[in-house]
Coordinates of N, CA and C in Angstrom, one line a residue:
M1 N -149.3 -54.1 -26.7 CA -148.8 -55.3 -26.1 C -148.9 -56.4 -27.2
S2 N -147.9 -57.2 -27.3 CA -148.0 -58.3 -28.3 C -149.2 -59.2 -28.0
E3 N -149.8 -59.7 -29.0 CA -151.0 -60.6 -28.7 C -150.6 -61.8 -27.9
A4 N -149.4 -62.4 -28.2 CA -148.9 -63.5 -27.5 C -148.8 -63.2 -26.0
L5 N -148.2 -62.1 -25.6 CA -148.0 -61.7 -24.2 C -149.4 -61.5 -23.6
A6 N -150.2 -60.8 -24.3 CA -151.6 -60.5 -23.8 C -152.3 -61.8 -23.5
R7 N -152.3 -62.7 -24.4 CA -153.0 -64.0 -24.2 C -152.4 -64.8 -23.0
E8 N -151.1 -64.7 -22.9 CA -150.4 -65.4 -21.7 C -150.8 -64.8 -20.4
L9 N -150.9 -63.5 -20.4 CA -151.3 -62.8 -19.1 C -152.7 -63.1 -18.8
K10 N -153.6 -63.1 -19.8 CA -155.0 -63.3 -19.6 C -155.2 -64.8 -19.0
A11 N -154.5 -65.7 -19.6 CA -154.6 -67.1 -19.2 C -154.1 -67.2 -17.7
L12 N -153.0 -66.5 -17.4 CA -152.5 -66.5 -16.0 C -153.5 -66.0 -15.1
F13 N -154.1 -64.8 -15.4 CA -155.1 -64.2 -14.5 C -156.3 -65.1 -14.3
A14 N -156.7 -65.8 -15.4 CA -157.8 -66.7 -15.3 C -157.6 -67.9 -14.3
R15 N -156.3 -68.2 -14.2 CA -156.0 -69.3 -13.3 C -156.3 -69.0 -11.8
G16 N -156.1 -67.7 -11.5 CA -156.4 -67.3 -10.1 C -155.1 -67.4 -9.3
A17 N -155.2 -66.8 -8.1 CA -154.1 -66.8 -7.2 C -153.8 -68.1 -6.5
D18 N -154.7 -69.1 -6.6 CA -154.5 -70.4 -6.0 C -153.6 -71.3 -6.8
T19 N -153.3 -70.9 -8.0 CA -152.5 -71.7 -8.9 C -151.2 -70.9 -9.3
P20 N -150.3 -70.7 -8.4 CA -149.1 -69.9 -8.8 C -148.2 -70.5 -9.8
L21 N -147.5 -69.7 -10.5 CA -146.5 -70.1 -11.5 C -145.3 -70.7 -10.8
P22 N -144.6 -71.6 -11.4 CA -143.3 -72.0 -10.9 C -142.4 -70.8 -11.0
D23 N -141.4 -70.8 -10.1 CA -140.5 -69.6 -10.0 C -139.9 -69.3 -11.4
G24 N -139.4 -70.2 -12.1 CA -138.7 -69.9 -13.4 C -139.7 -69.4 -14.4
A25 N -140.9 -69.9 -14.4 CA -141.9 -69.3 -15.3 C -142.3 -67.9 -15.0
F26 N -142.5 -67.6 -13.7 CA -142.8 -66.3 -13.2 C -141.7 -65.3 -13.6
D27 N -140.4 -65.7 -13.4 CA -139.3 -64.9 -13.7 C -139.3 -64.5 -15.2
A28 N -139.5 -65.6 -16.0 CA -139.4 -65.3 -17.5 C -140.6 -64.4 -17.9
L29 N -141.7 -64.6 -17.4 CA -142.9 -63.7 -17.7 C -142.7 -62.3 -17.2
A30 N -142.2 -62.1 -16.0 CA -141.9 -60.8 -15.5 C -140.9 -60.1 -16.3
L31 N -139.9 -60.8 -16.8 CA -138.8 -60.1 -17.7 C -139.4 -59.7 -19.0
R32 N -140.4 -60.5 -19.6 CA -141.0 -60.1 -20.8 C -141.9 -58.9 -20.6
V33 N -142.6 -58.8 -19.5 CA -143.4 -57.7 -19.2 C -142.6 -56.4 -19.0
F34 N -141.4 -56.6 -18.3 CA -140.5 -55.5 -18.1 C -140.0 -55.0 -19.5
E35 N -139.7 -55.9 -20.4 CA -139.2 -55.5 -21.7 C -140.3 -54.7 -22.5
H36 N -141.5 -55.2 -22.3 CA -142.6 -54.5 -23.0 C -142.8 -53.1 -22.4
Q37 N -142.8 -53.0 -21.1 CA -143.0 -51.7 -20.5 C -141.9 -50.8 -20.8
H38 N -140.7 -51.3 -20.8 CA -139.5 -50.5 -21.1 C -139.6 -49.9 -22.5
A39 N -140.1 -50.7 -23.4 CA -140.2 -50.3 -24.8 C -141.4 -49.3 -25.1
H40 N -142.5 -49.4 -24.3 CA -143.7 -48.7 -24.6 C -144.2 -47.7 -23.6
N41 N -143.5 -47.5 -22.5 CA -143.9 -46.6 -21.5 C -142.7 -45.6 -21.2
A42 N -142.8 -44.5 -21.9 CA -141.7 -43.5 -21.8 C -141.3 -43.1 -20.4
P43 N -142.3 -42.7 -19.5 CA -141.9 -42.3 -18.2 C -141.2 -43.4 -17.4
Y44 N -141.7 -44.7 -17.6 CA -141.1 -45.8 -16.9 C -139.7 -46.1 -17.4
R45 N -139.6 -46.0 -18.8 CA -138.3 -46.2 -19.4 C -137.3 -45.2 -18.8
A46 N -137.7 -44.0 -18.7 CA -136.8 -42.9 -18.2 C -136.4 -43.3 -16.8
Y47 N -137.3 -43.7 -16.0 CA -137.0 -44.1 -14.6 C -136.1 -45.3 -14.5
A48 N -136.4 -46.3 -15.3 CA -135.5 -47.5 -15.3 C -134.1 -47.1 -15.8
L49 N -134.0 -46.3 -16.8 CA -132.6 -45.9 -17.2 C -131.9 -45.1 -16.1
S50 N -132.7 -44.3 -15.4 CA -132.0 -43.5 -14.3 C -131.5 -44.4 -13.2
Q51 N -132.1 -45.7 -13.1 CA -131.6 -46.7 -12.2 C -130.6 -47.6 -12.8
G52 N -130.2 -47.3 -14.0 CA -129.2 -48.1 -14.7 C -129.8 -49.5 -15.2
R53 N -131.1 -49.6 -15.4 CA -131.7 -50.8 -15.7 C -132.3 -50.8 -17.2
T54 N -132.0 -51.8 -17.9 CA -132.5 -52.0 -19.3 C -132.8 -53.5 -19.4
P55 N -133.6 -53.8 -20.4 CA -133.9 -55.3 -20.6 C -132.6 -56.1 -20.8
A56 N -131.6 -55.5 -21.3 CA -130.3 -56.2 -21.5 C -129.6 -56.4 -20.1
S57 N -129.8 -55.6 -19.2 CA -129.1 -55.7 -17.9 C -129.8 -56.4 -16.8
V58 N -131.1 -56.5 -16.9 CA -132.0 -57.1 -15.9 C -132.0 -58.6 -16.2
R59 N -131.6 -59.4 -15.2 CA -131.5 -60.8 -15.4 C -132.5 -61.6 -14.6
H60 N -133.1 -61.0 -13.6 CA -134.1 -61.7 -12.7 C -135.2 -60.7 -12.3
W61 N -136.4 -61.2 -12.1 CA -137.5 -60.2 -11.8 C -137.2 -59.3 -10.6
T62 N -136.4 -59.7 -9.7 CA -136.1 -58.9 -8.5 C -135.2 -57.7 -8.9
D63 N -134.6 -57.7 -10.1 CA -133.8 -56.6 -10.6 C -134.7 -55.6 -11.3
V64 N -135.9 -55.8 -11.6 CA -136.8 -54.9 -12.3 C -137.0 -53.7 -11.4
P65 N -136.8 -52.5 -11.9 CA -136.9 -51.3 -11.0 C -138.4 -51.1 -10.5
L66 N -138.5 -50.9 -9.2 CA -139.9 -50.7 -8.7 C -140.2 -49.2 -8.7
V67 N -141.4 -48.9 -9.1 CA -141.8 -47.5 -9.1 C -142.4 -47.1 -7.8
P68 N -141.9 -45.9 -7.3 CA -142.6 -45.4 -6.0 C -144.1 -45.2 -6.3
T69 N -144.9 -45.5 -5.3 CA -146.3 -45.3 -5.5 C -146.7 -43.9 -5.8
T70 N -145.9 -42.9 -5.3 CA -146.2 -41.5 -5.6 C -146.1 -41.2 -7.1
A71 N -145.3 -41.9 -7.8 CA -145.2 -41.7 -9.3 C -146.5 -41.9 -10.0
F72 N -147.4 -42.7 -9.5 CA -148.6 -43.0 -10.2 C -149.5 -41.8 -10.2
K73 N -149.4 -40.9 -9.2 CA -150.2 -39.7 -9.2 C -149.6 -38.6 -10.1
A74 N -148.3 -38.7 -10.3 CA -147.6 -37.6 -11.1 C -147.4 -37.9 -12.5
L75 N -147.4 -39.2 -12.9 CA -147.0 -39.5 -14.3 C -148.0 -40.5 -14.9
P76 N -148.2 -40.4 -16.2 CA -149.1 -41.4 -16.9 C -148.3 -42.7 -17.1
L77 N -148.3 -43.6 -16.1 CA -147.5 -44.8 -16.2 C -148.3 -45.9 -16.9
V78 N -148.5 -45.7 -18.2 CA -149.3 -46.7 -19.0 C -148.5 -46.9 -20.3
C79 N -148.8 -48.1 -20.9 CA -148.3 -48.4 -22.2 C -149.4 -48.1 -23.2
G80 N -149.1 -47.1 -24.0 CA -150.1 -46.6 -25.0 C -150.8 -45.3 -24.4
A81 N -151.8 -44.9 -25.1 CA -152.5 -43.7 -24.7 C -153.3 -43.9 -23.5
P82 N -153.2 -43.0 -22.5 CA -154.0 -43.1 -21.3 C -155.5 -43.0 -21.6
A83 N -156.3 -43.8 -21.0 CA -157.8 -43.7 -21.1 C -158.3 -42.9 -20.0
P84 N -159.5 -42.3 -20.2 CA -160.1 -41.5 -19.1 C -160.4 -42.5 -17.9
A85 N -160.3 -42.0 -16.7 CA -160.5 -42.8 -15.5 C -161.9 -43.3 -15.5
A86 N -162.1 -44.6 -15.3 CA -163.5 -45.1 -15.2 C -164.0 -44.9 -13.8
V87 N -163.1 -44.9 -12.8 CA -163.5 -44.8 -11.4 C -162.4 -43.9 -10.7
T88 N -162.9 -43.0 -9.9 CA -161.9 -42.2 -9.1 C -162.1 -42.5 -7.6
F89 N -161.1 -42.9 -7.0 CA -161.1 -43.2 -5.5 C -160.7 -41.9 -4.8
R90 N -161.5 -41.6 -3.8 CA -161.2 -40.5 -2.9 C -160.7 -41.0 -1.6
T91 N -159.8 -40.2 -1.0 CA -159.3 -40.7 0.3 C -160.1 -40.1 1.5
S92 N -159.8 -40.6 2.6 CA -160.5 -40.2 3.8 C -159.8 -38.9 4.4
G93 N -158.8 -38.5 3.7 CA -158.0 -37.3 4.2 C -156.7 -37.7 4.8
T94 N -156.4 -39.0 4.9 CA -155.2 -39.5 5.5 C -154.0 -39.5 4.5
T95 N -154.3 -39.3 3.3 CA -153.2 -39.3 2.3 C -153.4 -38.0 1.4
A96 N -152.3 -37.6 0.8 CA -152.4 -36.4 -0.1 C -153.2 -36.7 -1.3
G97 N -153.9 -35.7 -1.8 CA -154.6 -35.9 -3.1 C -156.0 -35.5 -3.0

């Protein structure tokens, strides 16, 4: 991730949920994150392309392709090399896994 984008995200997270971004600022940031993920996450890029979505075609954050939750169990949806899991959550048996 670019250092500028990482700094911007860290500053945003530090603000907390009680200080939301204005709509335009959120949209611009979401599009930058999508562009980064599209460039650096091969499984996500393949999924986005299968949906006909690229950074050039997505104009609003609501156009960014949403990944089904089941994909997170099947694919390494990370930008960069996956790190070993620090914590593993077990289910009560109500979900697969």
